[in-house]
Coordinates of C-alpha atoms and ligand atoms in Angstrom, one line a residue:
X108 CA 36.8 85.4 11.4
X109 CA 38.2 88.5 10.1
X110 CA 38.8 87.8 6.2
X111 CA 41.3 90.0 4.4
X112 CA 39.1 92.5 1.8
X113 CA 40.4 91.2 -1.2
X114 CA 38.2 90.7 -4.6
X115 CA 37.5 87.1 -4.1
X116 CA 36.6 87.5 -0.4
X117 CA 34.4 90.3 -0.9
X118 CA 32.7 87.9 -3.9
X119 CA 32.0 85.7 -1.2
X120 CA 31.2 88.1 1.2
X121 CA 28.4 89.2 -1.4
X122 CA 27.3 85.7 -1.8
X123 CA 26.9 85.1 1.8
X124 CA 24.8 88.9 2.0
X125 CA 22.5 87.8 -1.0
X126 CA 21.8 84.0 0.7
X127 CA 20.1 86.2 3.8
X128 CA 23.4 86.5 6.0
X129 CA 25.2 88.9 8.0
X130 CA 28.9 90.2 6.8
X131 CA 30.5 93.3 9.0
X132 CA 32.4 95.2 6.1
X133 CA 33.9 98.9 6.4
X134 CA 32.8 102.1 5.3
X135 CA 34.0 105.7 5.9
X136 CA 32.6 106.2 9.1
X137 CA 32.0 102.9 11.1
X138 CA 32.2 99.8 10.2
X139 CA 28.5 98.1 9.1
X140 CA 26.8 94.8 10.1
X141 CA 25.0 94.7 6.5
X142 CA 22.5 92.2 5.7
X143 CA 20.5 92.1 2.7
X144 CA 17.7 95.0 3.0
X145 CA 15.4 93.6 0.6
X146 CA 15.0 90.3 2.8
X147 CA 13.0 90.8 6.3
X148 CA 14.0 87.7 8.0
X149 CA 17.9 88.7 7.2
X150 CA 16.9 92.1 8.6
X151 CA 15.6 90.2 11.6
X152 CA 19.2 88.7 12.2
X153 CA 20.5 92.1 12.6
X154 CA 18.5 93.4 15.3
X155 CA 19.2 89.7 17.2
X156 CA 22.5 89.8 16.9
X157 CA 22.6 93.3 18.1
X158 CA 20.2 92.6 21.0
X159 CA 18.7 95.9 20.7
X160 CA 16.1 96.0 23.2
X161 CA 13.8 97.7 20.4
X162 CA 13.3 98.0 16.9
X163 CA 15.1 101.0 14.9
X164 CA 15.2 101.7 11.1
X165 CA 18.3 101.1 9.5
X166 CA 20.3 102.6 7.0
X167 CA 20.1 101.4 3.2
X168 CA 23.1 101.2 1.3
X169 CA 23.5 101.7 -2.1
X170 CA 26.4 101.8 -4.8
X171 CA 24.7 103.0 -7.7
X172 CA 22.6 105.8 -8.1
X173 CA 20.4 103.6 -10.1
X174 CA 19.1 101.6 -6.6
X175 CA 18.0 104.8 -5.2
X176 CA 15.3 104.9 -7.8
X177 CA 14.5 101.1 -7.0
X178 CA 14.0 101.6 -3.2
X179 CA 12.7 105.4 -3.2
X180 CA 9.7 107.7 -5.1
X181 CA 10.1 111.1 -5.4
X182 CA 13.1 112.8 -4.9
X183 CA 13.0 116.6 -4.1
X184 CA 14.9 118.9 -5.9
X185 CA 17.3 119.6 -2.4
X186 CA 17.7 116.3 -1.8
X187 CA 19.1 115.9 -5.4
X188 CA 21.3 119.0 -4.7
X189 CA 23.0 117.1 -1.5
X190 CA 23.0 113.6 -3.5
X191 CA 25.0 115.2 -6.1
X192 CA 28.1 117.6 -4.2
X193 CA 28.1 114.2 -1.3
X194 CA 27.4 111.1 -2.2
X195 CA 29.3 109.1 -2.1
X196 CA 30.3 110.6 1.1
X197 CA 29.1 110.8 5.3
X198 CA 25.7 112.1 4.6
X199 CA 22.4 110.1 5.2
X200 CA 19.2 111.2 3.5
X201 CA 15.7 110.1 4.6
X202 CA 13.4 109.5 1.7
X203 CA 10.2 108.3 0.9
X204 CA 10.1 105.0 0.4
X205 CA 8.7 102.3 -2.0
X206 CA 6.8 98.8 -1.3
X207 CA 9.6 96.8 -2.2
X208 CA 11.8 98.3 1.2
X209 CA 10.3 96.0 3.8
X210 CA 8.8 97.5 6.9
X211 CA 11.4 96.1 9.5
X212 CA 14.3 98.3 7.6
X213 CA 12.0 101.1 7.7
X214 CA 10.0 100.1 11.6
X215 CA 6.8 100.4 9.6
X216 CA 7.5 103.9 8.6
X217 CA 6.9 105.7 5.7
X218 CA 10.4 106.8 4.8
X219 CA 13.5 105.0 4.5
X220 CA 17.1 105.8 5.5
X221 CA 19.5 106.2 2.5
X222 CA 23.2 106.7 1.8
X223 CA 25.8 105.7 -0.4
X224 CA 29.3 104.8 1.5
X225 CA 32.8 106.5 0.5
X226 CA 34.8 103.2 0.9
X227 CA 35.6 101.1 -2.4
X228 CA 35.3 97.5 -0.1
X229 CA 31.9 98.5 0.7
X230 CA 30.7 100.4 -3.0
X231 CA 32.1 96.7 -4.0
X232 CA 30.4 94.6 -1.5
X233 CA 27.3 96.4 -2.6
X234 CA 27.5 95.8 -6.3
X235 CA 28.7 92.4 -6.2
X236 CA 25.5 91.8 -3.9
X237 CA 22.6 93.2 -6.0
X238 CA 20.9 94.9 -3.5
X239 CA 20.7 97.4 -1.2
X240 CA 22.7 96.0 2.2
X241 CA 20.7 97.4 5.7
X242 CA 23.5 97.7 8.0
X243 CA 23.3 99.1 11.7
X244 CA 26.4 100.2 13.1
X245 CA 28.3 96.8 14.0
X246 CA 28.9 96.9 17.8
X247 CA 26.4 95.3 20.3
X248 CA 23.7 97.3 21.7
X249 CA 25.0 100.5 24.1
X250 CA 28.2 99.7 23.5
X251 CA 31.1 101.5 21.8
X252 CA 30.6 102.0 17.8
X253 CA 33.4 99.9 15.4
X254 CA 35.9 101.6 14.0
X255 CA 38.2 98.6 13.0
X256 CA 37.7 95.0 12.5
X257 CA 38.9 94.2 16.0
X258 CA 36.2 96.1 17.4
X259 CA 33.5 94.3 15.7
X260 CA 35.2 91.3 16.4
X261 CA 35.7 91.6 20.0
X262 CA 31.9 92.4 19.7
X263 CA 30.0 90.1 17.5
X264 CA 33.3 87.8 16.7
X265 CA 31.2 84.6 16.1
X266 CA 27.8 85.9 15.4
X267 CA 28.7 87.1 12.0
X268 CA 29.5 85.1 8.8
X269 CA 32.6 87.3 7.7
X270 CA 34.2 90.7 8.7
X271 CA 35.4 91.7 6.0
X272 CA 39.1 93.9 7.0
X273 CA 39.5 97.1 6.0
X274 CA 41.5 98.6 8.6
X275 CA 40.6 101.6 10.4
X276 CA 37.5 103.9 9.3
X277 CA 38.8 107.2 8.0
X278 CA 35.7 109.6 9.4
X279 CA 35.2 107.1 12.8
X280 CA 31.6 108.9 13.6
X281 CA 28.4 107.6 12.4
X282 CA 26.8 109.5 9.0
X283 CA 25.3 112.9 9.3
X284 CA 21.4 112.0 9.0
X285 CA 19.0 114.6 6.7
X286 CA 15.7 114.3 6.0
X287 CA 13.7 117.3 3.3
X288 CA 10.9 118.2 4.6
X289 CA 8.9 121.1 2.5
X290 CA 12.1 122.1 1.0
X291 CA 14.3 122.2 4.5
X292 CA 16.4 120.4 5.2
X293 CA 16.2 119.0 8.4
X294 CA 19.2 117.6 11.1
X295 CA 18.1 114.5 12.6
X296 CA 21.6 113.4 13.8
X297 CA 24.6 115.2 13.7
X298 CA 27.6 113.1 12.4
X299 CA 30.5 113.0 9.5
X300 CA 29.7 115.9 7.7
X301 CA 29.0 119.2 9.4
X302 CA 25.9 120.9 9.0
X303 CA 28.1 124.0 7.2
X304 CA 28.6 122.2 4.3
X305 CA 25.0 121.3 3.9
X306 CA 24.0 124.9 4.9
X307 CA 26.3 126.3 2.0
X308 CA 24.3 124.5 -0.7
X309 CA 20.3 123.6 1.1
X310 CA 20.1 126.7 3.3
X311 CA 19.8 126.8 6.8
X312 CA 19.3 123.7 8.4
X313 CA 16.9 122.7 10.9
X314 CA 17.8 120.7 14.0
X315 CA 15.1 118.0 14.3
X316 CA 14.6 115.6 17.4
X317 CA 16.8 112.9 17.4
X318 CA 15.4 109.1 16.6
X319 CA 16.9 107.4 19.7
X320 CA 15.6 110.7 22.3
X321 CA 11.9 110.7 21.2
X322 CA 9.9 110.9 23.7
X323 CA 7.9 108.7 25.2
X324 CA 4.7 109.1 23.0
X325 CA 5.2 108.3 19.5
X326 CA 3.2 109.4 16.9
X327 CA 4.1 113.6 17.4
X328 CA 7.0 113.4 15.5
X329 CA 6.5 113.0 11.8
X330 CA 8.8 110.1 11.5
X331 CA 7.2 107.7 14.2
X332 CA 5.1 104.7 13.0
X333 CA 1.9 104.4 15.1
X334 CA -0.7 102.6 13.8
X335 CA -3.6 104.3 12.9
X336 CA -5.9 101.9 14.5
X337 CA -6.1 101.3 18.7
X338 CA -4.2 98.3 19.5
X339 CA -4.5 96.6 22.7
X340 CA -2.9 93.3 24.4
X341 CA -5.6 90.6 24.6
X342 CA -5.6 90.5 28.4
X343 CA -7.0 94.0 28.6
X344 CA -9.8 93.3 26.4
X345 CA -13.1 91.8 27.3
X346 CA -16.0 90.7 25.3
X347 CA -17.9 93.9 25.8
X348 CA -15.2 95.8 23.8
X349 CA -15.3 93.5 21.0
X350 CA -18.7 94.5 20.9
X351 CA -19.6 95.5 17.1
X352 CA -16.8 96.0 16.6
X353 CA -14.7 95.1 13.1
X354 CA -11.3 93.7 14.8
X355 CA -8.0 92.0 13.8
X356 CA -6.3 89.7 16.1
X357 CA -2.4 89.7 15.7
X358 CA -1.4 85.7 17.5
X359 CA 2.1 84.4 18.1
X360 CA 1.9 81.0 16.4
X361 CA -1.7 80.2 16.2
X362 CA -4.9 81.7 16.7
X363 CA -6.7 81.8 20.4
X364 CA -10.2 81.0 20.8
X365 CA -12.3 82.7 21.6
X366 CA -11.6 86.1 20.1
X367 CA -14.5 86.8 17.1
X368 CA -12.3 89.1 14.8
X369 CA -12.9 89.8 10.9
X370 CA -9.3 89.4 10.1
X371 CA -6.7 86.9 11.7
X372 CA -3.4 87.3 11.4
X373 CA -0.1 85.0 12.7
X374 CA 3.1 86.3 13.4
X375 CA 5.2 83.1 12.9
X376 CA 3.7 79.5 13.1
X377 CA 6.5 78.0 14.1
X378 CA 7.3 80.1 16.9
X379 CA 10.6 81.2 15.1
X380 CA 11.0 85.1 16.8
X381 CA 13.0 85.8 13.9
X382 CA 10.0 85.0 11.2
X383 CA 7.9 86.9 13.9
X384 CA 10.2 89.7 13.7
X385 CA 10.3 90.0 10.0
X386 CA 6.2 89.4 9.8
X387 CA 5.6 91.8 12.6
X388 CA 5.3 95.4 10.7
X389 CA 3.9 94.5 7.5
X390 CA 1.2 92.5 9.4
X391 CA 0.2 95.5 11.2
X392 CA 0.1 97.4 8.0
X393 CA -2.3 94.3 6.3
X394 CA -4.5 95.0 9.4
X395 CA -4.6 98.7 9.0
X396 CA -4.9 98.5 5.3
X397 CA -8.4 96.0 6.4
X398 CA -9.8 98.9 7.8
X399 CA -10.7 97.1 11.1
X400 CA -11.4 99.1 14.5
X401 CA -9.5 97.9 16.8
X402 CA -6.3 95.4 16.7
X403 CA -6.1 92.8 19.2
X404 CA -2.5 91.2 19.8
X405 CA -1.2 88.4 22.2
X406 CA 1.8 89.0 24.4
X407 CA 4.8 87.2 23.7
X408 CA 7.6 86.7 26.0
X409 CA 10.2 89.0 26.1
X410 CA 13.5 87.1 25.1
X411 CA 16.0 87.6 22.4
X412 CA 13.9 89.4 19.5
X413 CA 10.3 88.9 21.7
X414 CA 12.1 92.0 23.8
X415 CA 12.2 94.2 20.9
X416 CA 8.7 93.2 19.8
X417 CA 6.9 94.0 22.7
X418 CA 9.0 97.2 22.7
X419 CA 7.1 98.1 19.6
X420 CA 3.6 96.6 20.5
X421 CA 3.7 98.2 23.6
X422 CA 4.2 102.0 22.3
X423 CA 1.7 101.1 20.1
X424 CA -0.6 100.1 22.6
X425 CA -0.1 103.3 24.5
X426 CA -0.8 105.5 21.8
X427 CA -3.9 104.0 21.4
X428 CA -6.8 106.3 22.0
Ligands
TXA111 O1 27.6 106.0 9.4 C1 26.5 105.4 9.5 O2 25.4 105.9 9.3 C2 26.6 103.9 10.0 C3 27.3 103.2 8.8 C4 27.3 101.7 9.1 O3 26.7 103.4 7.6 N1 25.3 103.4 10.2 C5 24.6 103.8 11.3 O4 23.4 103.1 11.4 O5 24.9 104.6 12.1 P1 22.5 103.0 12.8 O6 21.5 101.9 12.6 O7 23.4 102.9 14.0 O8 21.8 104.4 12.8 C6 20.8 104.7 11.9 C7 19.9 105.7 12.4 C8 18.8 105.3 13.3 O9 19.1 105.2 14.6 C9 17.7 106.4 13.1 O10 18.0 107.4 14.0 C10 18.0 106.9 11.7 O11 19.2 106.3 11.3 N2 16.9 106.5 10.8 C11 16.9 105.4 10.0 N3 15.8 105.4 9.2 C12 15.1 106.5 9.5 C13 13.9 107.1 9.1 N4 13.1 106.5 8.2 N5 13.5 108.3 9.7 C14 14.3 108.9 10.6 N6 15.4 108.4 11.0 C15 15.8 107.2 10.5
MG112 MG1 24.5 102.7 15.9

C-alpha cells in the first residue's frame, strides 16, 4: 500500500485524487489524507474513512498562488504580508471563500481554510492534480496524528488508494492556523510556526477559541455555521407549528407525507450516506437562500457518516430559537 514517491507514482497518485479518491501523501508537518476539494462526495470519503463522529472544515491545499485566487475573494493586505515571508511553509490562513469551495470542505461556513505545503511530493501531487486537494490529518479519529507512512498505514492501511512515502515529516505538528479579522490577526490553533514570527511582521496576535473546544452553542463564535433559520427534527413538530408558516422539509431518501412545506428537499435518494453527506450543507444553504421560516428535517440513523450528520443537524437544532 505504501508506494515509493517517485514521479510516475505521484502521476498516478494525482490521477486517483482527480477521479474522486483518497491518497495519504506527506507534507511538512503531518502527513495528509487529501482528496479532491472541489468534489463533495470525495470530501465525504474523508470524513468516513476518518470516522469522525462530526463534521469539521478541512484544510485546502494549494501549489500555486494562482488557486488561491480560484478558491478565495478578497485577500487583506496582512494576510498578503504572511502569504508572502511563509508560504510555502506551516502556516494556515482562513479566508473568505468563493462558491466554487463546496460547503462540506468549509461545514457550511463562510470561510475556507488555506495553506500551501513545504514538501516538493506534495506541491507536486497538487499540481499534477489540478485542484486544490482537502486533506485532514491522516490518522483515525482521536488517535495519534501521522508523521510517517507507517503511521498512516497502521491507521487507515486499506481504506486509502495510495500512501504515497515520503519518510518522516520534518515539522511533525499540525499547521499553525490564522484567520485576519479587521486587520488582526487572529490564533486559532497553535502549531508549526510560532506566533513570534507572525507577530514580527502582522503585529500582536490574538488568541482565538480553538475549532475543536467551542462550546456547546454554536453560532457566538464568528466562524460557526448555524443556519439562520429554526430547524427542528420532524418528530418535535406538530401540525399546529406548521401553521402559516413558509417551511422546508430536509428527507433522507424521499419525501414523508404529510408534511405541507413550500420547498422539499432530499438528501440522497438512494440512501447512499456519502451522497447525503456531500448534499447535506449546500441543501441547507438552498433552504436558507428560499427564505422559508422554519426547516423541518428527518432523523437518520446514526451509523458510519449518519453519526456525523446528526452531529450537525442536531447543533443546529439547538440553536434554533
Ligand atoms: O498541518 C496541517 O494543517 C495538516 C496537514 C495535513 O496540512 N492538516 C490538518 O488538518 O491538521 P485538520 O483537518 O486535522 O485540521 C484542520 C483544522 C480544523 O480542525 C479547524 O480547526 C480548522 O482547521 N479550520 C478549517 N477550516 C476553518 C475555518 N473555515 N474556520 C476556522 N477554522 C477552520
Ligand atoms: Mg487532525
Amino acid at each position: 500500500m505504501i508506494s515509493k514517491a517517485n514521479i510516475e507514482n505521484i502521476k498516478i497518485a494525482a490521477g486517483l485524487i482527480r477521479d474522486g479518491k483518497l491518497v495519504a501523501f506527506p507534507t511538512e508537518t503531518v502527513y495528509g489524507l487529501g482528496a479532491n476539494g472541489l468534489d463533495p462526495l470525495a470530501v465525504a470519503k474523508i470524513f468516513e474513512v476518518k470516522q469522525r463522529p462530526s463534521f469539521n472544515p478541512l484544510i485546502l491545499h494549494i501549489s500555486d498562488i494562482k488557486e488561491l485566487h480560484s478558491i478565495c475573494s478578497s485577500i487583506d493586505d496582512t494576510v498578503q504580508i504572511l502569504i508572502d515571508k511563509f508560504w510555502p511553509g506551516p502556516l494556515t490562513l482562513v479566508l473568505e471563500k468563493k462558491d466554487i469551495v463546496p460547503g462540506i470542505v468549509s461545514s457550511g461556513l463562510d470561510t475556507v481554510a488555506v495553506r500551501m505545503p513545504d514538501n516538493d511530493i506534495a506541491l507536486e501531487l497538487i499540481g499534477n492534480a489540478g485542484v486544490p486537494v482537502a486533506a485532514p490529518s491522516a490518522n483515525t479519529f482521536g488517535m495519534l496524528s501521522p508523521t510517517s507512512p507507517e503511521h498512516v498505514e497502521k491507521q487507515l492501511g486499506n481504506k486509502v488508494d495510495m500512501i504515497l512515502d515520503g519518510g518522516s515529516t520534518k515539522v511533525g505538528v499540525e499547521s499553525t492556523i490564522i484567520q485576519v479579522i479587521n486587520h488582526v490577526p487572529v490564533l486559532l490553533r497553535p502549531g508549526g510556526l510560532p506566533v513570534e514570527e507572525i507577530e514580527r511582521l502582522a503585529g500582536k496576535v490574538q488568541i482565538g477559541i480553538p475549532m475543536n473546544e467551542q462550546p456547546n452553542s454554536p453560532g457566538q463564535l464568528p466562524f460557526h455555521y448555524s443556519p439562520k433559520v429554526p430547524l427542528r427534527f420532524i418528530d418535535e413538530v406538530t401540525q399546529s407549528d406548521l401553521l402559516n408558516k413558509k417551511t422546508g422539509a430536509l428527507f433522507f431518501k424521499k419525501e414523508i407525507p404529510g408534511y405541507d412545506s413550500a420547498s422539499i428537499k432530499i438528501l440522497s435518494p438512494s440512501g447512499d450516506l456519502r451522497i447525503a453527506a456531500a448534499n447535506l450543507f449546500s441543501l441547507l444553504h438552498e433552504l436558507e437562500n428560499e427564505m422559508v421560516d422554519l426547516i423541518i428535517v428527518e432523523r437518520i440513523e446514526e451509523k458510519g457518516l449518519g453519526l456525523a450528520i446528526m452531529d450537525r443537524l442536531k447543533k443546529a437544532s439547538n440553536k434554533s430559537h
